[in-house]
XYZ file of C-alpha atoms in Angstrom:
523
model
C 23.627 -7.468 -30.652
C 23.425 -7.766 -34.464
C 22.341 -4.123 -34.997
C 25.461 -2.955 -33.197
C 27.680 -5.044 -35.451
C 26.006 -3.610 -38.544
C 26.373 -0.090 -37.160
C 30.133 -0.581 -36.710
C 30.496 -1.343 -40.414
C 28.859 1.919 -41.484
C 31.256 4.708 -42.414
C 30.199 8.176 -41.294
C 26.796 7.223 -39.820
C 24.275 10.074 -39.931
C 21.637 11.329 -37.499
C 19.032 8.903 -38.826
C 21.212 5.825 -38.205
C 22.314 7.021 -34.780
C 18.742 7.826 -33.715
C 17.399 4.466 -34.826
C 20.090 2.531 -32.987
C 19.614 4.647 -29.845
C 15.881 3.943 -30.085
C 16.546 0.206 -30.415
C 18.918 0.149 -27.438
C 16.462 2.072 -25.285
C 13.453 -0.025 -26.308
C 15.218 -3.377 -25.884
C 16.527 -2.743 -22.378
C 20.039 -1.436 -23.036
C 19.810 2.070 -21.547
C 23.564 2.394 -20.896
C 24.320 1.683 -24.544
C 21.686 4.188 -25.654
C 23.264 6.919 -23.535
C 26.827 6.094 -24.664
C 25.727 6.261 -28.272
C 23.992 9.598 -27.647
C 27.178 10.984 -26.106
C 29.186 9.813 -29.123
C 26.638 11.457 -31.368
C 27.150 14.729 -29.485
C 30.944 14.375 -29.742
C 30.708 14.003 -33.534
C 28.630 17.189 -33.713
C 25.595 15.505 -35.254
C 22.179 17.072 -34.837
C 19.587 15.244 -32.752
C 15.986 14.630 -33.723
C 12.915 14.512 -31.515
C 13.134 10.700 -31.645
C 16.723 10.876 -30.415
C 15.728 12.871 -27.362
C 12.665 10.727 -26.706
C 14.763 7.548 -26.658
C 17.596 8.983 -24.567
C 15.185 10.459 -22.014
C 13.544 7.048 -21.704
C 16.968 5.492 -21.102
C 17.639 8.051 -18.357
C 14.273 7.203 -16.800
C 15.087 3.483 -16.821
C 18.335 4.225 -14.987
C 16.794 6.846 -12.676
C 19.620 9.083 -13.887
C 18.100 12.382 -12.793
C 21.215 14.530 -13.236
C 21.914 13.206 -16.731
C 18.264 13.467 -17.698
C 18.200 17.123 -16.731
C 21.236 17.669 -18.936
C 19.490 15.958 -21.857
C 16.428 18.119 -21.159
C 18.670 21.188 -21.496
C 20.043 19.862 -24.790
C 16.468 19.388 -26.046
C 15.614 23.001 -25.182
C 18.763 24.314 -26.903
C 18.008 22.164 -29.962
C 14.475 23.539 -30.211
C 12.564 20.425 -29.190
C 11.246 21.594 -25.800
C 7.732 21.958 -27.268
C 7.730 18.676 -29.155
C 4.857 16.530 -27.844
C 6.871 13.296 -27.961
C 9.774 14.841 -26.080
C 7.438 16.438 -23.546
C 5.670 13.133 -22.898
C 9.042 11.461 -22.336
C 10.058 14.234 -19.930
C 6.841 13.865 -17.924
C 7.535 10.148 -17.560
C 11.239 10.657 -16.828
C 10.771 13.200 -14.040
C 7.907 11.195 -12.527
C 9.942 7.980 -12.475
C 12.875 9.877 -10.980
C 10.678 11.187 -8.163
C 10.689 14.855 -9.233
C 6.927 15.266 -9.502
C 7.082 19.058 -9.336
C 9.006 19.358 -12.613
C 7.030 16.495 -14.117
C 3.810 18.389 -13.456
C 5.314 21.644 -14.745
C 6.156 20.002 -18.071
C 2.738 18.322 -18.158
C 0.885 21.592 -17.525
C 2.753 23.379 -20.349
C 1.745 20.791 -22.955
C -0.812 22.303 -25.346
C -1.930 18.896 -26.584
C -1.510 15.960 -24.219
C -1.472 12.461 -25.618
C -2.734 9.455 -23.675
C 0.949 8.630 -23.082
C 1.437 11.929 -21.241
C -1.728 11.479 -19.175
C -0.698 7.945 -18.236
C 2.815 9.101 -17.316
C 1.436 11.766 -14.969
C -1.108 9.443 -13.351
C 1.360 6.584 -12.851
C 4.017 9.035 -11.648
C 1.778 10.236 -8.852
C 0.599 6.728 -7.990
C 4.056 5.140 -7.918
C 5.405 7.910 -5.700
C 2.642 7.485 -3.118
C 0.366 10.344 -4.183
C -2.729 8.292 -4.915
C -5.218 11.128 -4.428
C -3.343 13.301 -6.907
C -3.278 10.399 -9.372
C -7.050 10.101 -9.181
C -7.462 13.873 -9.470
C -5.492 13.829 -12.740
C -7.614 10.915 -13.977
C -10.844 12.789 -13.195
C -9.473 15.866 -15.005
C -8.649 13.644 -17.949
C -12.217 12.325 -18.043
C -13.698 15.830 -17.804
C -11.678 16.840 -20.872
C -13.023 13.857 -22.788
C -9.707 12.032 -23.174
C -10.337 8.311 -23.581
C -8.378 6.128 -21.123
C -6.694 2.873 -22.057
C -5.696 -0.257 -20.128
C -2.498 1.383 -18.885
C -4.537 4.229 -17.422
C -6.783 1.837 -15.545
C -3.931 -0.206 -14.085
C -2.534 2.942 -12.424
C -5.959 4.220 -11.350
C -6.895 0.864 -9.820
C -3.654 0.835 -7.851
C -4.432 4.339 -6.554
C -7.945 3.183 -5.595
C -6.372 0.275 -3.689
C -4.241 2.619 -1.588
C -7.103 5.016 -0.850
C -9.807 2.395 -0.400
C -11.808 4.106 -3.159
C -14.155 1.198 -3.850
C -16.820 3.232 -5.644
C -14.356 4.618 -8.182
C -12.720 1.205 -8.565
C -16.121 -0.368 -9.220
C -16.847 2.319 -11.810
C -13.558 1.451 -13.534
C -14.545 -2.213 -13.714
C -17.959 -1.331 -15.155
C -16.336 0.995 -17.700
C -13.812 -1.667 -18.712
C -16.518 -4.274 -19.258
C -19.002 -1.865 -20.833
C -16.466 -0.594 -23.367
C -15.175 -4.002 -24.385
C -11.686 -3.788 -22.918
C -9.734 -7.016 -22.843
C -9.425 -8.015 -19.196
C -5.941 -9.424 -19.686
C -3.772 -10.813 -16.931
C -2.383 -7.378 -15.963
C -5.719 -5.560 -15.842
C -7.459 -8.532 -14.248
C -4.846 -8.793 -11.514
C -5.168 -5.046 -10.874
C -8.923 -5.480 -10.419
C -8.369 -8.395 -8.013
C -5.934 -6.312 -5.969
C -8.265 -3.319 -5.930
C -11.352 -5.214 -4.768
C -9.355 -7.169 -2.187
C -7.732 -4.055 -0.732
C -10.996 -2.110 -0.824
C -12.846 -4.727 1.214
C -14.768 -6.754 -1.374
C -12.876 -10.031 -1.594
C -15.975 -11.783 -2.988
C -15.932 -9.587 -6.092
C -12.182 -10.181 -6.386
C -12.821 -13.942 -6.519
C -15.493 -13.473 -9.198
C -12.949 -11.699 -11.393
C -10.355 -14.371 -10.641
C -12.782 -17.118 -11.674
C -13.685 -15.302 -14.893
C -10.161 -14.699 -16.167
C -8.954 -16.719 -19.155
C -5.286 -16.447 -18.198
C -3.883 -16.692 -14.680
C -0.208 -16.242 -13.945
C 1.646 -16.606 -10.663
C 1.036 -12.949 -9.804
C -2.730 -13.385 -10.240
C -2.844 -16.476 -8.022
C -0.716 -14.752 -5.408
C -2.930 -11.642 -5.455
C -6.031 -13.745 -4.764
C -4.327 -15.712 -1.973
C -3.108 -12.453 -0.444
C -6.625 -11.018 -0.690
C -8.046 -13.881 1.324
C -5.233 -13.567 3.837
C -5.676 -9.858 4.564
C -9.377 -10.480 5.228
C -8.634 -13.270 7.686
C -9.939 -16.022 5.420
C -7.002 -18.319 6.047
C -8.753 -21.554 5.117
C -9.790 -20.156 1.721
C -6.227 -18.926 1.156
C -4.789 -22.370 1.911
C -7.401 -24.088 -0.246
C -6.537 -21.812 -3.169
C -2.834 -22.406 -2.575
C -3.344 -26.175 -2.822
C -5.371 -25.644 -5.990
C -2.538 -23.550 -7.394
C -0.015 -26.312 -6.672
C -2.268 -28.841 -8.396
C -3.264 -26.965 -11.546
C -1.622 -23.552 -11.603
C 1.863 -22.132 -12.134
C 4.716 -22.866 -9.778
C 4.500 -20.656 -6.660
C 7.221 -18.059 -6.234
C 8.680 -16.707 -3.005
C 6.081 -13.905 -2.907
C 3.329 -16.529 -3.012
C 4.731 -18.030 0.173
C 4.743 -14.611 1.854
C 1.011 -14.397 1.061
C 0.367 -17.927 2.343
C 2.333 -17.467 5.570
C 0.681 -14.105 6.228
C -2.751 -15.671 5.716
C -1.916 -18.417 8.186
C -0.639 -15.877 10.721
C -3.828 -13.803 10.548
C -6.054 -16.870 10.895
C -4.053 -18.736 13.547
C -3.304 -21.668 11.223
C -0.002 -22.581 12.845
C 0.299 -26.138 11.507
C -0.547 -25.083 7.952
C 1.980 -22.266 8.202
C 4.708 -24.625 9.372
C 3.976 -27.008 6.481
C 4.043 -24.194 3.922
C 7.333 -22.871 5.286
C 8.942 -26.320 5.148
C 7.635 -26.886 1.605
C 9.024 -23.539 0.509
C 12.527 -24.567 1.583
C 12.592 -28.305 0.932
C 10.354 -28.739 -2.116
C 10.687 -25.424 -3.945
C 14.203 -24.562 -2.819
C 13.575 -20.953 -1.791
C 15.880 -19.386 0.764
C 13.741 -17.529 3.325
C 13.910 -13.751 3.035
C 13.159 -11.146 5.664
C 9.459 -11.176 4.769
C 9.220 -14.936 5.352
C 10.950 -14.635 8.719
C 8.580 -11.825 9.753
C 5.586 -13.975 8.831
C 6.870 -16.974 10.779
C 7.573 -14.914 13.905
C 4.138 -13.299 13.542
C 2.521 -16.725 13.077
C 4.138 -18.174 16.204
C 3.838 -15.031 18.303
C 0.155 -14.397 17.611
C -0.603 -18.009 18.532
C 1.162 -17.559 21.885
C 4.336 -19.499 21.073
C 6.472 -16.573 22.171
C 9.459 -18.542 23.394
C 9.536 -20.549 20.169
C 9.309 -17.335 18.163
C 12.213 -15.888 20.137
C 14.275 -19.044 19.584
C 13.398 -18.927 15.885
C 14.850 -15.425 15.628
C 18.011 -16.395 17.445
C 18.534 -19.515 15.309
C 17.976 -17.756 11.978
C 21.100 -17.071 9.962
C 22.223 -13.487 9.709
C 21.313 -10.473 11.783
C 17.531 -10.222 12.373
C 15.909 -7.250 10.647
C 14.066 -4.765 12.881
C 10.746 -5.821 11.305
C 11.239 -9.322 12.738
C 11.722 -7.991 16.271
C 8.734 -5.672 15.776
C 6.494 -8.639 14.952
C 7.517 -10.365 18.172
C 7.157 -7.189 20.232
C 3.560 -6.829 19.053
C 2.854 -10.410 20.122
C 4.427 -9.773 23.542
C 2.009 -6.884 24.029
C -0.921 -9.013 22.829
C -0.142 -11.832 25.269
C 1.063 -9.512 28.064
C 4.508 -11.110 28.264
C 6.218 -8.080 29.720
C 9.619 -9.593 30.507
C 10.182 -10.857 26.978
C 8.634 -7.686 25.555
C 11.227 -5.511 27.306
C 14.032 -7.775 26.104
C 12.772 -7.598 22.509
C 12.336 -3.831 22.766
C 15.970 -3.469 23.795
C 17.032 -5.221 20.571
C 14.796 -2.913 18.548
C 15.941 0.290 20.188
C 19.565 -0.718 19.665
C 18.863 -1.202 15.954
C 16.555 1.770 15.360
C 16.966 4.271 18.212
C 15.173 7.007 16.238
C 11.995 5.034 15.435
C 9.188 6.427 17.626
C 6.928 3.404 17.034
C 9.242 1.191 19.108
C 9.105 3.565 22.069
C 5.311 3.779 21.881
C 4.954 -0.001 21.885
C 7.418 -0.327 24.774
C 5.499 2.349 26.656
C 2.271 0.390 26.193
C 3.933 -2.783 27.477
C 5.136 -0.974 30.586
C 1.680 0.518 31.075
C 0.055 -2.916 30.787
C 2.401 -4.122 33.527
C 1.454 -1.158 35.701
C 4.965 0.298 35.514
C 3.912 3.922 35.030
C 7.340 5.080 36.183
C 8.790 3.322 33.165
C 6.095 4.812 30.925
C 7.168 8.263 32.039
C 10.808 7.357 31.464
C 10.079 6.295 27.871
C 8.126 9.498 27.249
C 11.004 11.589 28.549
C 13.398 9.802 26.201
C 11.091 10.503 23.269
C 10.830 14.166 24.216
C 14.599 14.441 24.587
C 15.122 12.850 21.173
C 12.382 14.939 19.606
C 10.426 11.839 18.574
C 6.678 11.964 18.052
C 4.127 9.200 17.731
C 2.796 8.723 14.205
C -0.513 10.522 13.827
C -3.426 8.192 13.164
C -6.141 8.971 10.643
C -9.121 7.219 9.100
C -10.817 7.796 5.762
C -14.203 6.974 4.303
C -15.363 7.209 0.689
C -18.682 8.908 -0.088
C -19.803 9.302 -3.729
C -16.281 8.961 -5.196
C -14.872 11.510 -2.711
C -12.566 10.493 0.149
C -12.932 12.169 3.562
C -10.111 11.878 6.097
C -10.469 12.316 9.857
C -7.989 12.684 12.710
C -8.674 12.197 16.419
C -10.908 15.023 17.660
C -11.119 16.398 14.114
C -13.207 19.562 13.810
C -12.155 20.684 10.339
C -15.373 19.820 8.485
C -18.364 22.160 8.057
C -20.554 19.326 9.365
C -18.509 19.002 12.584
C -21.377 19.881 14.925
C -23.716 17.385 13.267
C -21.017 14.676 13.245
C -20.300 15.090 16.969
C -23.995 15.171 17.863
C -24.594 12.006 15.845
C -21.604 10.256 17.419
C -22.603 11.297 20.941
C -26.087 9.877 20.412
C -24.604 6.736 18.889
C -22.301 6.236 21.887
C -25.271 6.652 24.231
C -27.049 3.838 22.376
C -23.928 1.675 22.570
C -23.714 2.066 26.344
C -27.393 1.159 26.672
C -26.634 -1.962 24.652
C -23.840 -2.957 27.037
C -20.743 -1.301 25.611
C -18.061 -0.407 28.153
C -15.063 1.736 27.058
C -11.789 -0.179 26.948
C -8.938 2.324 27.204
C -5.472 1.342 26.087
C -3.211 0.837 29.139
C -1.305 4.036 28.480
C -4.603 5.927 28.694
C -4.625 5.437 32.451
C -2.066 8.219 32.588
C -4.804 10.634 31.468
C -7.513 12.104 33.618
C -10.762 10.153 33.376
C -12.579 12.889 31.464
C -9.695 13.442 29.038
C -9.342 9.696 28.447
C -13.057 9.370 27.753
C -12.874 12.222 25.212
C -9.849 10.702 23.448
C -11.555 7.321 23.179
C -14.894 8.676 21.970
C -13.464 10.820 19.214
C -10.890 8.466 17.740
C -10.536 8.953 13.992
C -12.284 5.706 13.050
C -15.335 6.558 15.173
C -15.608 9.982 13.507
C -15.211 8.440 10.046
C -17.844 5.788 10.792
C -20.277 8.420 12.095
C -19.772 10.483 8.937
C -20.183 7.375 6.774
C -23.405 6.337 8.529
C -24.807 9.855 8.223
C -24.113 10.045 4.500
C -25.121 6.588 3.264
C -28.368 4.711 2.865
C -29.723 2.249 5.402
C -28.495 -1.269 4.751
C -25.370 -0.248 2.850
C -21.908 -1.229 4.042
C -19.629 1.440 5.514
C -15.939 0.997 4.706
C -13.221 2.685 6.741
C -9.468 2.772 6.120
C -7.053 3.498 8.977
C -3.304 3.997 8.684
C -2.483 2.464 12.089
C -3.563 -0.601 14.016
C -7.069 -0.205 15.396
C -7.239 0.130 19.173
C -9.045 -2.342 21.430
C -11.778 0.122 22.342
C -12.664 0.967 18.744
C -12.747 -2.734 17.905
C -15.202 -3.294 20.752
C -17.281 -0.198 19.977
C -17.664 -1.031 16.289
C -19.081 -4.436 17.178
C -21.863 -2.661 19.063
C -22.282 -0.075 16.284
C -22.942 -2.887 13.800
C -25.758 -4.080 16.099
C -27.523 -0.822 16.970
C -27.383 0.463 13.365
C -27.952 -2.929 11.710
C -25.138 -2.112 9.280
C -22.063 -4.012 8.177
C -18.885 -2.042 8.828
C -15.574 -2.974 7.256
C -12.364 -1.515 8.640
C -8.977 -1.926 7.025
C -6.247 -1.065 9.480
C -2.480 -1.256 9.101
C -2.421 -5.050 9.264
C -5.714 -6.513 8.045
C -9.440 -6.201 7.376
C -12.130 -6.425 10.037
C -15.697 -7.214 8.923
C -18.153 -6.216 11.656
C -21.685 -7.575 11.382
C -24.321 -8.097 14.066
C -21.808 -7.709 16.870
C -19.218 -10.120 15.502
C -15.882 -9.392 13.815
C -14.466 -11.642 11.111
C -11.106 -11.703 12.932
C -12.744 -13.583 15.819
C -10.793 -11.212 18.093
C -7.576 -12.830 16.826
C -5.626 -9.756 15.826
């Protein structure tokens, strides 16, 4: 680096020279050099400026060096720069990137005058650490105070909307961006595509895709992935072919999106061709994600033995996620013998993962082996393992409402249950018959009926129907795979209410309209 060579020729460099070189190192992606230079500066007894601390804190953030960053924070306090706005903004970003959101928020809250950099650091910190609701709360506070957002703000907010399924807020962001003349560049445009796809409006995502001036490989991949998660495999493949003809070269993530789309749509031949092209034409070595997609593709389509052989022939030790994909297919196709064999591999690899025991229990229950179901439950109890709690959320007027099975935490609980009970009566008159999961047979009939009726997605749908206008679409987001009964019930709900209902579960989107689901019961 030329600046370094010049620096070495300077006799007795002062604070200004040190600070500028540290800033250059930090800005240009040499965080180790920035920190070494800072330490030398300290050794020589030179005073630091606010720009010195800002640059060094950024370098610590880039390295996720939490312990060192805290030490630099202490130096900044001792040197009298703890109230400097630039240093504070850097500290907010540093602690957020390092995962210490408590201290990040403490620094943020003490700032008397927060720049857009500080607001963005706090919002992105929450979003990147999985606290999407908190990220949106900070954004709404920012708007109430009249602080004007920029493109960086919107990229983080759109990502948070994607995780929460907050379509209304995401749509408002798009309208604000367009109305205020923001440049919908490749980063912001791709964020909008991701948001609309993950919030259930893949048509709007395609409109944005078509209107963008610049499309990079990430943008193409986002649109292909959007089609895939909605079950529109043919559109995903068509766009992939268009990308190969006139777009950038696909990367390995593109092939994950393509293979996943094929798996969800049952396009086995297209998936095989894409996988072969990935290896032979583009020279990519399959990663875990590609193997998971291929096993899922074959397993869903009923080629269980081939999927099992694929796992055994793959180089290296299969990751648990690969066995999990096959185990799910064994349950789907009621192949109990293979399912037990696969489960044994999984439990040997991840003996403390409760999801594997639950799936194995369901397989035993489907085979009528209730003695084995009880055995699995006893093992879980002995190990202190608990099934992941399912929940469903629905967005009403920019606010997100979350429900659990049998939830009675809302003031409107009585009205919600009365509405749902009446709705279920209408469903039964229309021909709906409850379809309990096999493991439900272990419950008493009345208890099983209660558990089915008040699943989280049914409560969320009832609340959404009660609080939205006739003819509008109700969108639900569930953290686990939807059960068979809810899938059946929602088909009938879409008929008796004449409403479209979109459910995003752990694996994909389901569009219910007039008694039909977009997945064609292939899920």
